[in-house]
Coordinates of C-alpha atoms and ligand atoms in Angstrom, one line a residue:
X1 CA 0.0 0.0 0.0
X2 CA 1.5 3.1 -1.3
X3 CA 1.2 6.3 1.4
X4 CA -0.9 9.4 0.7
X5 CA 0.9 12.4 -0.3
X6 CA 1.1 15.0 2.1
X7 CA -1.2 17.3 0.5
X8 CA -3.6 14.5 1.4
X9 CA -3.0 14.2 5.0
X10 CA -5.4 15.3 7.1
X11 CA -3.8 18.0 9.7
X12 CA -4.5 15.3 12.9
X13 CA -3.9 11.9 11.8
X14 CA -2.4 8.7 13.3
X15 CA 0.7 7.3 11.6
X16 CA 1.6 4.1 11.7
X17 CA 4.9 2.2 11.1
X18 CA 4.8 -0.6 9.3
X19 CA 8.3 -1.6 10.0
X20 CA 7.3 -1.4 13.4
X21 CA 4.4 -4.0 13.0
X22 CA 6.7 -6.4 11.1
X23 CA 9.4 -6.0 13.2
X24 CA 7.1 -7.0 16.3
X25 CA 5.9 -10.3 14.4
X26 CA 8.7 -11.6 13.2
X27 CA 9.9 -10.9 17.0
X28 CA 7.0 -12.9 18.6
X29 CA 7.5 -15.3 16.1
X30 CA 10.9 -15.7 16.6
X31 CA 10.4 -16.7 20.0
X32 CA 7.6 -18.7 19.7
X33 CA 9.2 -21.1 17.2
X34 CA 7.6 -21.7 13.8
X35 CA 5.4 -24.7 15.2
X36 CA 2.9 -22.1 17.2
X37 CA 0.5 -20.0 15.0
X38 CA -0.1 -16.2 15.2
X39 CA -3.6 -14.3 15.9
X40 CA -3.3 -11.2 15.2
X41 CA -5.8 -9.3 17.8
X42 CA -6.9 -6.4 16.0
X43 CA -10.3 -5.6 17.6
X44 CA -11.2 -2.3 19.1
X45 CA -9.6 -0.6 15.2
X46 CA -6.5 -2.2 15.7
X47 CA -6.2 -0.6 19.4
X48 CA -6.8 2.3 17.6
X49 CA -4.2 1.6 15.2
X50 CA -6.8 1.3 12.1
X51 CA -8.0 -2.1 11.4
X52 CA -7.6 -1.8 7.8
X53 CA -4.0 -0.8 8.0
X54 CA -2.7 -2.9 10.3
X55 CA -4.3 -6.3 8.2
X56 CA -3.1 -4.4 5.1
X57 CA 0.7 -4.5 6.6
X58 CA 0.0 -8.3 7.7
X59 CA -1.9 -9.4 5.2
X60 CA 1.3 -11.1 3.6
X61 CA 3.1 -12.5 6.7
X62 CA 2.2 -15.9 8.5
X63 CA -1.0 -15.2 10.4
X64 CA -3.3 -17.8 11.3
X65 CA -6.3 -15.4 12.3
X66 CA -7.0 -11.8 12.8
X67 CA -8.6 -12.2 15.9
X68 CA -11.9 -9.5 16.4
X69 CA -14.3 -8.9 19.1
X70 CA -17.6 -8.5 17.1
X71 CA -19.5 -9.8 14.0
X72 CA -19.5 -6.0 13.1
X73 CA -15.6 -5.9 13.2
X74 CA -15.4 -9.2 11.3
X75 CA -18.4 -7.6 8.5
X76 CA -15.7 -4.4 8.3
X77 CA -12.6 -6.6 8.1
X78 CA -14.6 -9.0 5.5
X79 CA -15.4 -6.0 3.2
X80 CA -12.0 -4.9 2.4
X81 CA -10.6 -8.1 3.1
X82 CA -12.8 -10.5 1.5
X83 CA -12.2 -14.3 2.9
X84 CA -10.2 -12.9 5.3
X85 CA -9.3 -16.0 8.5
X86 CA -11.3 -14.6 11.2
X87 CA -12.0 -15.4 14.7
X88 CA -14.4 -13.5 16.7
X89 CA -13.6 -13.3 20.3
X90 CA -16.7 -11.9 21.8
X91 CA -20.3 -13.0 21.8
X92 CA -21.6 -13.2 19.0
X93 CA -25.7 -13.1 18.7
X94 CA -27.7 -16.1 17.9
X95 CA -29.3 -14.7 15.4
X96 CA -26.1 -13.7 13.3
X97 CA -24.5 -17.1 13.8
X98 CA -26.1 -18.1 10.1
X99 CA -24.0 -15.3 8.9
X100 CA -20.9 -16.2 10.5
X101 CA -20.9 -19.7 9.6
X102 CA -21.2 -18.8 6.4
X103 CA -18.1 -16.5 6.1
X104 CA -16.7 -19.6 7.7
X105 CA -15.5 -17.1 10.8
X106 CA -14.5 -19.0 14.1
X107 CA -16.4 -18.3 16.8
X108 CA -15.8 -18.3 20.8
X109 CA -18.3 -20.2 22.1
X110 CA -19.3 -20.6 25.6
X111 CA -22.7 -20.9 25.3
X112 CA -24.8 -23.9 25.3
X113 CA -27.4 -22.5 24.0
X114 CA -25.1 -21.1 21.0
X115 CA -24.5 -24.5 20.3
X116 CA -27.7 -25.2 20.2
X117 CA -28.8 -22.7 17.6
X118 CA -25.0 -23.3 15.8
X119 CA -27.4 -26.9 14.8
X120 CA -29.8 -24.9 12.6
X121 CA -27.0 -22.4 11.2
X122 CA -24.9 -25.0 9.6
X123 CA -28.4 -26.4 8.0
X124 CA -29.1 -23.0 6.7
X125 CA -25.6 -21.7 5.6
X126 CA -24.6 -25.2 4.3
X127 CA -21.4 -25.3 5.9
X128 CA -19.4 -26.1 8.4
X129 CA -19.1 -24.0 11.8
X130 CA -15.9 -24.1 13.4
X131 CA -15.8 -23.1 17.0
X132 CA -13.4 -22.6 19.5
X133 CA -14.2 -23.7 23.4
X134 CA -13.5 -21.2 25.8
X135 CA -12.8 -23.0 28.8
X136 CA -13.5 -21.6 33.0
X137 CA -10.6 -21.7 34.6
X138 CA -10.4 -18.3 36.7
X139 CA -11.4 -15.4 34.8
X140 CA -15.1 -15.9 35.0
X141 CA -15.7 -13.7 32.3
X142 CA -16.3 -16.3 29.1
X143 CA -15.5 -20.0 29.5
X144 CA -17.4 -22.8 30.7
X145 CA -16.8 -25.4 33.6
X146 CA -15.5 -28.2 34.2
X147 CA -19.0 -29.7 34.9
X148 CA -20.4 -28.4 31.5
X149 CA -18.3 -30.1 29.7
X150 CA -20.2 -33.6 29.1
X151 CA -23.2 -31.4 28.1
X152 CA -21.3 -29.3 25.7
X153 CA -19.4 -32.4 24.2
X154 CA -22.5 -33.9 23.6
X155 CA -24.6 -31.1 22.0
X156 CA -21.7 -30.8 19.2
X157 CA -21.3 -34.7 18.4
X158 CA -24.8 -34.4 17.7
X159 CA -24.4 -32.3 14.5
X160 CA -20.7 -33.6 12.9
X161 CA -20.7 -30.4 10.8
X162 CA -19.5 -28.4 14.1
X163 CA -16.3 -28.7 14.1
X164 CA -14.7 -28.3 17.5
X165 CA -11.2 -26.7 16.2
X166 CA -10.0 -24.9 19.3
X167 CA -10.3 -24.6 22.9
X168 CA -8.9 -21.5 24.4
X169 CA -8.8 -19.4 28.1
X170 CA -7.9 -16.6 29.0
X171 CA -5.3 -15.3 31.7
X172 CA -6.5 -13.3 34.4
X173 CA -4.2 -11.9 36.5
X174 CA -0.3 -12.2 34.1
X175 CA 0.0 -8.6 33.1
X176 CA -0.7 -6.8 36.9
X177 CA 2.0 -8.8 38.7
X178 CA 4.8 -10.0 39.2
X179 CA 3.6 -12.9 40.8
X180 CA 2.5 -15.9 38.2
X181 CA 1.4 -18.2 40.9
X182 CA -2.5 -17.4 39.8
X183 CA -1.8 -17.7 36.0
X184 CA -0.1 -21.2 36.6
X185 CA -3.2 -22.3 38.6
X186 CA -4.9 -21.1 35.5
X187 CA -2.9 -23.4 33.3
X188 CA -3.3 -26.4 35.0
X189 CA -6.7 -26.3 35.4
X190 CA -6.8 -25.6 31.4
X191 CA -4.6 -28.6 30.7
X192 CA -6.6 -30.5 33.1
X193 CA -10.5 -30.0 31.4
X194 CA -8.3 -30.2 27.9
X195 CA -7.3 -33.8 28.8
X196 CA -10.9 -34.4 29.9
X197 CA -12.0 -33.2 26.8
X198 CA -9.3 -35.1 24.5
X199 CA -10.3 -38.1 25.9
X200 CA -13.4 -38.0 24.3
X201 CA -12.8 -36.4 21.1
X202 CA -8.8 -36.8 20.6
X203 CA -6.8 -34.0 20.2
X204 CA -7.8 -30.6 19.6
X205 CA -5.9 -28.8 16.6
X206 CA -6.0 -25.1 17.7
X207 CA -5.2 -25.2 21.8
X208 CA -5.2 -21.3 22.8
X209 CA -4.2 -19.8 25.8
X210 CA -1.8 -17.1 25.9
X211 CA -2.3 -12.6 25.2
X212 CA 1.1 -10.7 24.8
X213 CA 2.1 -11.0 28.0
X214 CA 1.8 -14.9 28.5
X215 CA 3.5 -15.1 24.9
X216 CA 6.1 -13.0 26.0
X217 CA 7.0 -15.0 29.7
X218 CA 5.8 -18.1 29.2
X219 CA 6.7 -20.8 26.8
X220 CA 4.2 -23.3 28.5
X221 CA 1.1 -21.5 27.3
X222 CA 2.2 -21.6 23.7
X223 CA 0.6 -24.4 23.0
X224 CA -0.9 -24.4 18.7
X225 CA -1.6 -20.4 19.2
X226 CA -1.1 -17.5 20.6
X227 CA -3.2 -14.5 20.4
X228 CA -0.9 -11.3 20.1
X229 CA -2.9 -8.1 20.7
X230 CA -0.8 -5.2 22.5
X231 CA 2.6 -6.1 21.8
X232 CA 2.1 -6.7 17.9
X233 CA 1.5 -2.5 18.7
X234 CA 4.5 -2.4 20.3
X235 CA 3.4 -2.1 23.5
X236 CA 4.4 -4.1 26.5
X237 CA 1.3 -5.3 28.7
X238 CA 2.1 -3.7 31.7
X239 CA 5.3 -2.9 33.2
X240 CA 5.2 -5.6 35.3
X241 CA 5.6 -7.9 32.1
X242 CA 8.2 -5.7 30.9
X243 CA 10.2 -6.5 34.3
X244 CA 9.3 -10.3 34.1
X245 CA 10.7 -10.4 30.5
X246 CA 13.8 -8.3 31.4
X247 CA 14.7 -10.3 34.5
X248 CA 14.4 -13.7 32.9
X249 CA 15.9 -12.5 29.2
X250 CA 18.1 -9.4 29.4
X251 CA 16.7 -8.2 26.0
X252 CA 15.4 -4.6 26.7
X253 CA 14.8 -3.8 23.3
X254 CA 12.3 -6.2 22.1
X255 CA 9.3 -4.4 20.5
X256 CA 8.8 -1.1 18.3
X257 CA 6.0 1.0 19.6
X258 CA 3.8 1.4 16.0
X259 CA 1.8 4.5 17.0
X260 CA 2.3 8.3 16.5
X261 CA -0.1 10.7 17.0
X262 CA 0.2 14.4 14.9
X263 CA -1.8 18.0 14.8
X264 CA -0.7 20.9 14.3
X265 CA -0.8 24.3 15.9
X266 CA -4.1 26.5 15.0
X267 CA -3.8 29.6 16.7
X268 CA -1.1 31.7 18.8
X269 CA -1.5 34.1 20.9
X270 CA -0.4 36.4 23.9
X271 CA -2.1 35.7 27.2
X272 CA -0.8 38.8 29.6
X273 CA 0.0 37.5 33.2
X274 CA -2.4 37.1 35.5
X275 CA -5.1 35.6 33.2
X276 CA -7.3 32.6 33.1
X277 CA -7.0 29.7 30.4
X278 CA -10.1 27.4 29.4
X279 CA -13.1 26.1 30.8
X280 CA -13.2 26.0 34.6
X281 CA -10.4 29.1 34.6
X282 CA -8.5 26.3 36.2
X283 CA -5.1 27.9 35.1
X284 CA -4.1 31.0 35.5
X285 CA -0.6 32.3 33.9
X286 CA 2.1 33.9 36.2
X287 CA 3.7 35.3 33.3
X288 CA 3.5 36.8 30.0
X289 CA 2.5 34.0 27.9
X290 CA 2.4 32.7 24.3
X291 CA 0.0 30.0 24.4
X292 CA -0.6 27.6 21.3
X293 CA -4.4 26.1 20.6
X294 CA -4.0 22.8 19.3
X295 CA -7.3 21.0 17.9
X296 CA -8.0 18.1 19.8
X297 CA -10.0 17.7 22.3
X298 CA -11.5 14.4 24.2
X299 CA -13.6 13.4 21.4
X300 CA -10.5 12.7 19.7
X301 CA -9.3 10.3 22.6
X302 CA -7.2 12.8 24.3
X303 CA -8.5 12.7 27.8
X304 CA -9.8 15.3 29.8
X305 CA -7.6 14.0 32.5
X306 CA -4.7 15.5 31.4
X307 CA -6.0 19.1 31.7
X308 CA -3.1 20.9 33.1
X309 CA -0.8 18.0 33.0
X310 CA 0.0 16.2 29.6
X311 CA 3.0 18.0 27.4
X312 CA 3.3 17.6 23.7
X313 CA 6.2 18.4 21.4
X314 CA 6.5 21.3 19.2
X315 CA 9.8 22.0 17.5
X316 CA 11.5 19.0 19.2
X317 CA 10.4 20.6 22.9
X318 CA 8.0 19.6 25.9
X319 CA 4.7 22.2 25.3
X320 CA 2.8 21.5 28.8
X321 CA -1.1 21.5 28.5
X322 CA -2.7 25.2 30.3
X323 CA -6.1 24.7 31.1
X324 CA -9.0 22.0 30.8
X325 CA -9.2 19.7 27.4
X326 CA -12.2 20.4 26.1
X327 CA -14.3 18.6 23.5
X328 CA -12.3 19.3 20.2
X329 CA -9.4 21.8 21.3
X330 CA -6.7 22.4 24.1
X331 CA -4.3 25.0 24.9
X332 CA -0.6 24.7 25.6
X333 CA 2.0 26.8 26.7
X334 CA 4.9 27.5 23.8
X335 CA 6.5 31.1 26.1
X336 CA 9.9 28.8 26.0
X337 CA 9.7 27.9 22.2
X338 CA 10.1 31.5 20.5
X339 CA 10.3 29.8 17.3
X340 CA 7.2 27.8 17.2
X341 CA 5.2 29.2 14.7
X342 CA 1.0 28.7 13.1
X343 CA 0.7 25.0 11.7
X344 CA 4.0 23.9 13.0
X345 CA 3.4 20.2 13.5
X346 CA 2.5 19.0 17.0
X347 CA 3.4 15.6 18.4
X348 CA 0.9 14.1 21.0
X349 CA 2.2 10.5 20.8
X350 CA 5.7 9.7 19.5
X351 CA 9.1 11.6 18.5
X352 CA 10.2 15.0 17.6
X353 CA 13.9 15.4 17.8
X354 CA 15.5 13.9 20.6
X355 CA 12.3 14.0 22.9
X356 CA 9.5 11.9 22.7
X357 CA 5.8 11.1 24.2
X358 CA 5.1 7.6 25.3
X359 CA 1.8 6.1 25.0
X360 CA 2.9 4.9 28.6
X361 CA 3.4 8.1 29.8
X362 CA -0.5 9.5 28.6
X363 CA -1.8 6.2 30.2
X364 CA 0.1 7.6 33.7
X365 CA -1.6 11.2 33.4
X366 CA -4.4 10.6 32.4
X367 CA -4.6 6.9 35.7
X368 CA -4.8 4.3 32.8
X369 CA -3.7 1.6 30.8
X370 CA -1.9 2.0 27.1
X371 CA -4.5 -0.1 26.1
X372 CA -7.0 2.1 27.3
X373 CA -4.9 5.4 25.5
X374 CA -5.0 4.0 22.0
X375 CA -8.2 2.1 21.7
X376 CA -10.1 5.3 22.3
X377 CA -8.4 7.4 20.0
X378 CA -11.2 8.8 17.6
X379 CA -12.1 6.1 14.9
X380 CA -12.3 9.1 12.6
X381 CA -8.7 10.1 12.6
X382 CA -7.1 9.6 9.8
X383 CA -4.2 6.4 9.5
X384 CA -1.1 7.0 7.5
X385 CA 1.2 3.9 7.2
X386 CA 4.5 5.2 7.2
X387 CA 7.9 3.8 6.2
Ligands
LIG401 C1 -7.8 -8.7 23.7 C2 -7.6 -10.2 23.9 C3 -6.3 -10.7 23.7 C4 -5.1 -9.9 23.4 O1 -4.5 -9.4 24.6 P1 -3.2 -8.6 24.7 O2 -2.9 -8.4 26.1 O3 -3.5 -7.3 24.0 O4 -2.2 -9.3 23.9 C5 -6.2 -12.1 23.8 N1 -7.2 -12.9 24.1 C6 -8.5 -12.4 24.3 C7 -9.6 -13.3 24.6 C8 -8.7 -11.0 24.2 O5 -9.9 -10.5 24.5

């Protein structure tokens, strides 16, 4: 995919490396081994990334599934991407299961009563349904119990075209801590209900346990899969698994973060001590002040909780926020950057010169995640796939 010219670029846009996201798979891959296959998790837009450029950059590499969360992320993916391997992650309604079955999409199931009505789909669509059993074994978010499991098993041998293809979990408690005593009671119970359920149907092709930071730390959850979500972003799960990894490997360099984030300056002007900045008057200057308006407010994903404490870069240099975010524009103070001048490009995440925004750094401002910081960046922003 060729990038836009930069007459064509809108003024705030998201950039995205794709060297960055190659790099990161070929690095996950690398230490997986060639045996385990790839999901790329690119619900939420690619945490914000941009679905359609992200799969666009991967759509050549070795990627067993692009993993979503809806059969509305799956119908976007599907249009650009027809025939596109797709595995939904998140509920998906009975009454669409016709539709996915016939896209041949994998679906998560943890429902009996999905399997149920997954009976009548594959009469309808005429195909096969492939599912994937989530499995309980901590989370208590999807999965089912050991207990269900007879019930389940027996509801799919009764229709032979649903295919039962995976059975996958999901870690709870691997990214806040250092501490992996939960996550390997986790595992055993999952290898435990996965013999129970190998017995009876022999082995399961596509056994699926492990996010980022279980890919990352722990060889043991490998298993046929992996689903890679954060880190294919560049991103490490938590800092927590960044120590883990460093501790046990000594390789501090490991991922490229993909994201930037660029405006530009709207407006200057000179505030005279003494006066009151935005909404709220919540800042006042105590000097003679140029102050920059940048447009970008929280509808664009730029929280609100870093009024009067985010910076960003102008002309390679920290620009601290004055004032309350507000719903399309913020203010920032540019009295030590003489040279910044109207439309000089602004950097909210990434690099300008030698200084640089982290996505880690918003997440601490603003008392979240990076996962939280670049899924809620506006869908409507533009993606650019640089170098
Ligand atoms: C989002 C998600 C992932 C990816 O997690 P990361 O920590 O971003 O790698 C994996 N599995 C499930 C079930 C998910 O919902």
């Amino acid at each position: 995919m060729k990038t836009e010219p930069h007459s064509s670029r809108a003024a705030s846009h998201i950039e995205i490396s794709k060297s960055a996201i190659l790099h990161n798979v070929r690095t996950i891959q690398r230490i997986i081994g060639e045996r385990v296959g790839i999901a790329a998790v690119v619900k939420a837009c690619a945490y914000g990334h941009g679905a359609n450029e992200v799969v666009q950059v991967l759509i050549n590499e070795q990627i067993r599934f692009f993993a979503v969360h809806s059969i509305e992320e799956a119908d976007r993916l599907d249009q650009s991407f027809p025939g596109l391997p797709i595995l939904i992650l998140g509920y998906v309604p009975l009454s669409h299961l016709e539709h996915a079955v016939s896209r041949s999409w994998r679906l998560t199931v943890s429902s009996i009563e999905t399997v149920n009505s997954l009976h009548e789909a594959v009469g309808r669509a005429g195909k096969e349904a492939y599912m994937h059993l989530k499995l309980e074994t901590g989370t208590n978010r999807q999965g089912i119990r050991e207990s269900q499991i007879p019930a389940f098993l027996d509801a799919i041998a009764r229709e032979p075209r649903i295919v039962l293809e995976g059975a996958s979990m999901h870690f709870a408690n691997i990214e806040d801590t250092t501490d992996h005593s939960f996550a390997k009671m986790q595992l055993e119970r999952y290898k435990k209900m996965l013999a129970q359920i190998e017995a009876q149907v022999g082995r399961i092709p596509i056994r699926h346990t492990a996010s980022s930071a279980a890919s990352l730390l722990f060889e043991s959850t490998h298993f046929d899969m992996i689903r890679f979500g954060i880190s294919l972003y560049g991103l490490w799960p938590s800092k927590q698994t960044y120590l883990s990894y460093l501790i046990a490997r000594k390789e501090n360099s490991l991922l490229k973060p993909v994201l930037s984030w660029k405006t530009i300056i709207s407006e200057i002007k000179d505030v005279p001590s003494g006066d009151y900045i935005g909404y709220g008057c919540t800042y006042r200057t105590t000097y003679d002040s140029r102050i920059a308006v940048i447009p970008i407010g929280y509808f664009d994903g730029y929280d609100r909780k870093l009024s009067n404490l985010a910076h960003v870069l102008i002309r390679g240099k920290r620009a601290p926020v004055r004032g309350r975010i507000c719903m399309d524009i913020f203010m920032v103070d540019i009295t030590h950057i003489p040279e910044a001048s109207l439309q000089d490009e602004v950097v909210l995440i990434g690099s300008q010169g030698d200084e640089r925004i982290t996505v880690e750094q918003l997440a601490d401002w603003a008392g979240t995640i990076n996962y939280e910081i670049v899924s809620r960046i506006n869908p409507l922003l533009q993606r650019v796939i640089v170098d």
